[in-house]
XYZ file of C-alpha atoms in Angstrom:
315
model
C 0.000 0.000 0.000
C 1.340 3.424 -0.946
C 1.085 6.073 1.751
C -0.917 9.158 0.838
C 1.107 12.371 0.487
C -1.825 14.717 0.866
C -5.355 15.430 -0.286
C -6.290 14.191 -3.753
C -8.458 16.381 -5.981
C -9.983 14.892 -9.102
C -10.713 18.122 -10.980
C -9.212 21.490 -11.753
C -11.091 24.250 -9.947
C -12.272 27.317 -11.828
C -10.297 29.787 -9.735
C -11.688 32.800 -11.580
C -15.244 31.755 -10.728
C -14.249 30.927 -7.148
C -12.730 34.403 -6.792
C -15.924 35.990 -8.124
C -18.041 34.053 -5.622
C -15.723 34.910 -2.758
C -15.901 38.608 -3.541
C -19.694 38.415 -3.733
C -19.983 36.542 -0.417
C -17.660 38.930 1.398
C -19.148 42.179 0.080
C -21.820 42.582 2.806
C -19.213 41.998 5.526
C -16.455 44.384 4.463
C -15.801 46.724 7.375
C -17.128 44.294 9.992
C -15.096 43.707 13.124
C -12.711 45.927 15.040
C -9.266 47.035 13.861
C -6.372 46.211 16.209
C -6.344 49.639 17.841
C -4.209 48.467 20.772
C -1.380 48.919 18.260
C -1.918 52.605 17.367
C -0.780 52.420 13.743
C -3.075 49.457 13.013
C -5.926 51.369 14.630
C -5.653 53.978 11.880
C -6.121 51.512 9.005
C -9.335 52.026 7.018
C -11.493 48.976 7.874
C -13.533 49.271 4.667
C -10.977 47.401 2.595
C -10.768 43.805 1.458
C -8.322 41.949 -0.730
C -8.260 38.367 -1.950
C -5.656 36.419 -3.914
C -5.030 32.860 -5.111
C -1.613 31.705 -6.361
C -1.373 28.162 -7.713
C 1.625 25.848 -7.856
C 1.176 25.812 -11.658
C 1.709 29.556 -11.917
C -1.925 30.632 -12.197
C -3.003 33.719 -10.281
C -6.339 35.371 -9.462
C -7.200 38.298 -7.234
C -9.962 40.684 -6.300
C -10.601 43.884 -4.389
C -7.689 45.511 -2.562
C -5.266 42.674 -3.245
C -2.409 45.080 -3.976
C -2.789 47.287 -0.887
C 0.062 46.687 1.604
C -0.751 45.708 5.181
C 1.315 44.729 8.207
C 2.291 41.060 8.165
C 2.119 40.787 11.963
C 1.785 37.191 13.225
C 1.909 35.654 9.747
C 5.635 36.395 9.927
C 5.838 33.630 12.548
C 5.221 31.061 9.848
C 8.249 32.127 7.825
C 10.599 32.493 10.793
C 9.671 28.950 11.861
C 10.406 27.642 8.372
C 13.814 29.311 8.447
C 14.630 27.768 11.828
C 13.565 24.309 10.674
C 15.601 24.864 7.517
C 18.688 24.556 9.702
C 17.661 20.933 10.278
C 18.043 21.384 14.010
C 15.139 20.002 16.004
C 16.303 21.541 19.285
C 13.667 24.261 18.819
C 11.122 21.672 19.981
C 12.873 21.529 23.349
C 11.972 25.209 23.759
C 8.431 25.344 22.393
C 5.636 22.788 22.267
C 3.230 21.908 19.460
C -0.155 22.039 21.186
C -3.089 24.451 20.734
C -3.121 27.031 23.492
C -6.828 27.453 24.164
C -5.818 30.808 25.663
C -5.140 34.301 24.281
C -1.986 34.544 22.161
C -0.211 36.646 24.804
C -1.202 34.809 27.989
C 1.277 35.195 30.824
C -0.633 32.849 33.115
C -0.359 29.848 30.828
C 3.316 30.519 30.191
C 4.145 30.642 33.898
C 2.136 27.516 34.693
C 4.065 25.678 31.978
C 7.458 26.804 33.259
C 8.326 29.208 30.472
C 7.794 26.818 27.566
C 5.196 28.200 25.124
C 2.397 25.963 23.920
C 3.191 26.432 20.217
C 5.316 28.572 17.862
C 2.376 30.652 16.622
C 1.423 32.378 19.870
C 3.529 35.363 20.888
C 5.881 33.679 23.395
C 6.450 30.798 20.981
C 7.253 33.180 18.156
C 9.661 35.107 20.375
C 11.493 31.849 21.127
C 11.626 31.031 17.392
C 12.989 34.522 16.648
C 15.547 34.028 19.416
C 16.682 30.761 17.837
C 16.787 32.268 14.343
C 18.841 35.189 15.653
C 21.322 32.731 17.170
C 21.667 31.010 13.771
C 21.845 34.037 11.500
C 22.835 37.083 13.557
C 19.946 38.960 11.910
C 16.551 37.301 12.271
C 14.666 40.213 10.730
C 16.815 40.284 7.620
C 16.513 36.499 7.256
C 12.707 36.730 7.242
C 12.600 39.774 4.978
C 15.089 38.184 2.595
C 13.012 35.021 2.352
C 9.834 37.017 1.703
C 11.507 39.218 -0.883
C 12.645 36.149 -2.778
C 9.340 34.282 -2.555
C 7.136 37.271 -3.417
C 9.387 38.457 -6.222
C 9.413 41.940 -4.677
C 13.000 42.988 -3.841
C 11.690 46.192 -2.259
C 9.571 44.560 0.432
C 10.161 46.674 3.535
C 9.059 47.269 7.075
C 6.896 50.201 8.041
C 8.748 52.282 10.592
C 5.561 53.747 12.054
C 4.115 50.284 12.647
C 7.401 49.147 14.154
C 7.335 52.132 16.493
C 3.758 51.327 17.494
C 4.740 47.723 18.172
C 7.664 48.799 20.339
C 5.731 51.442 22.301
C 2.860 49.072 23.088
C 4.973 45.930 23.501
C 5.110 45.656 27.282
C 3.159 42.396 27.327
C 5.657 40.889 24.873
C 8.506 42.150 27.044
C 6.882 40.506 30.051
C 6.556 37.230 28.150
C 10.180 37.322 27.033
C 11.570 38.194 30.470
C 9.442 35.476 32.049
C 10.916 32.944 29.613
C 14.388 34.291 30.349
C 13.709 33.707 34.039
C 12.993 30.077 33.142
C 16.262 29.930 31.125
C 14.389 29.699 27.823
C 16.024 32.640 26.049
C 19.414 32.610 24.315
C 19.904 36.251 23.326
C 19.288 39.500 25.215
C 15.571 40.171 25.476
C 15.703 43.737 24.035
C 17.637 42.557 20.967
C 15.351 39.592 20.307
C 12.235 41.739 20.657
C 13.678 44.344 18.288
C 13.896 41.677 15.591
C 10.464 40.311 16.501
C 8.770 43.727 16.260
C 10.445 44.434 12.929
C 9.353 41.083 11.472
C 5.757 41.865 12.424
C 6.032 45.294 10.757
C 6.904 44.029 7.279
C 4.399 45.405 4.775
C 2.986 42.981 2.228
C -0.001 42.705 -0.101
C -2.459 39.839 -0.380
C -1.095 39.124 -3.858
C 2.483 38.946 -2.576
C 1.594 36.863 0.453
C -0.243 34.311 -1.680
C 2.885 33.880 -3.789
C 5.052 33.547 -0.669
C 2.632 30.984 0.747
C 3.341 28.667 -2.160
C 6.432 27.641 -0.201
C 4.097 25.537 1.943
C 1.810 24.389 -0.887
C 4.951 23.062 -2.619
C 6.008 21.228 0.539
C 9.028 23.406 1.307
C 10.235 24.047 -2.227
C 11.126 27.667 -2.927
C 10.168 29.746 -5.954
C 13.616 29.189 -7.492
C 13.274 25.409 -7.219
C 15.631 24.966 -4.275
C 14.414 23.412 -1.046
C 14.209 25.358 2.216
C 12.784 22.573 4.366
C 12.247 18.880 3.916
C 8.843 17.687 2.767
C 8.201 16.125 6.179
C 8.878 19.431 7.939
C 6.551 21.278 5.559
C 3.831 18.761 6.371
C 4.352 19.374 10.065
C 4.223 23.147 9.648
C 0.932 22.791 7.787
C -0.351 20.614 10.625
C 0.625 23.299 13.140
C -1.124 25.933 11.045
C -4.315 23.877 11.166
C -4.194 23.257 14.911
C -2.564 26.481 16.146
C -2.456 29.066 13.354
C -5.536 31.111 14.209
C -4.932 31.799 17.909
C -7.521 30.153 20.164
C -10.030 29.880 17.300
C -8.233 27.043 15.483
C -11.015 24.535 16.085
C -13.579 26.876 14.558
C -11.337 27.384 11.517
C -10.844 23.662 11.062
C -14.626 23.256 11.197
C -15.510 26.164 8.894
C -12.548 26.271 6.501
C -10.778 22.921 6.782
C -7.402 24.209 5.621
C -4.091 25.081 7.306
C -4.310 28.812 8.047
C -2.131 31.460 9.667
C -3.652 34.767 10.659
C -2.292 38.101 11.843
C -3.840 41.088 13.596
C -3.010 43.183 10.544
C -6.084 41.480 9.059
C -4.426 38.948 6.781
C -5.063 35.208 6.759
C -2.963 32.848 4.647
C -4.413 29.423 3.809
C -2.612 26.531 2.130
C -4.027 23.810 -0.092
C -1.118 21.341 -0.366
C -0.130 20.540 -3.974
C -2.625 23.135 -5.225
C -2.383 26.736 -4.118
C -1.964 29.369 -1.459
C -4.863 31.706 -0.715
C -4.962 35.014 1.146
C -7.827 37.079 2.437
C -7.214 40.492 3.977
C -9.644 42.687 5.866
C -8.525 44.894 8.799
C -11.616 44.299 10.968
C -11.009 41.525 13.512
C -13.253 39.319 15.629
C -12.765 39.000 19.384
C -10.117 36.291 18.899
C -7.986 38.481 16.620
C -8.874 36.958 13.236
C -10.165 38.973 10.286
C -13.957 38.745 9.943
C -14.049 39.258 6.176
C -11.013 37.070 5.464
C -12.558 34.228 7.461
C -15.732 34.428 5.389
C -13.609 34.551 2.230
C -11.690 31.403 3.091
C -14.820 29.558 4.173
C -16.422 30.454 0.834
C -13.271 29.492 -1.071
C -13.101 26.038 0.524
C -16.835 25.349 0.116
C -17.116 26.681 -3.437
C -13.984 25.013 -4.698
C -14.384 21.787 -2.750
C -10.834 22.300 -1.553
C -10.969 21.435 2.142
C -8.325 18.882 3.094
C -11.018 16.822 4.847
């Protein structure tokens, strides 16, 4: 018996029609939710925007709405920093961070202390700080490693961080500082906390469009193969990252996403959500208005519509 390598689809979806239906389904919900105003620069983003993009492994591309409007990458950056760490083929990161859903807010101090400074997973804030810490120890410049990867995978050599967003992140980052110093107290930090957090805040402040992020997300649809045909991570590691996206990628709403969307997803409080259909495509919805868990309202509806209309859930 040959082991399955992923979901099998017996037809070629009409991505243009799927995009049309997504845009129609989302239209009444554009502007719903609350922008992430606890980060001042994100609080000034116009919520009445929505972008959608599909990039396929075969080179096809479809988009709608504000797909070429840049937004802050925020927590979606965690996905790419994790891939870079795993690309060093060093599994010691899993001694520092677990692989379980948190069931708690993404910046919970209580859970972190109860679990002796080891974060539940790499996609909540303390886990991502640990991953950034490890990447910094490998490269000497974690921010540049992430930006360099994204520049290559998006095809945009001018991809940059927004200094205003970075400043907002730093000024309102006391909870992240508390998380990092708590982990340091449990001997789960390698580098100096201020330096690690500087790289972490800058990674979150990278500006990207839905179109660009969909192209970058193909790294995971192609099982770790980069746009230039080289391999960043082994196929098995890409499978595991996709599994973590499904179980942990949308904060403490991952179960709801698995139920409604049925795809590996990674969200960010900038309003973007990246979804991966292995062997097929990467899909991005972006809408600044968030639900109470921190996930974009309009992007969630977009991805639910995409999976249902295209029959592309992995289940």
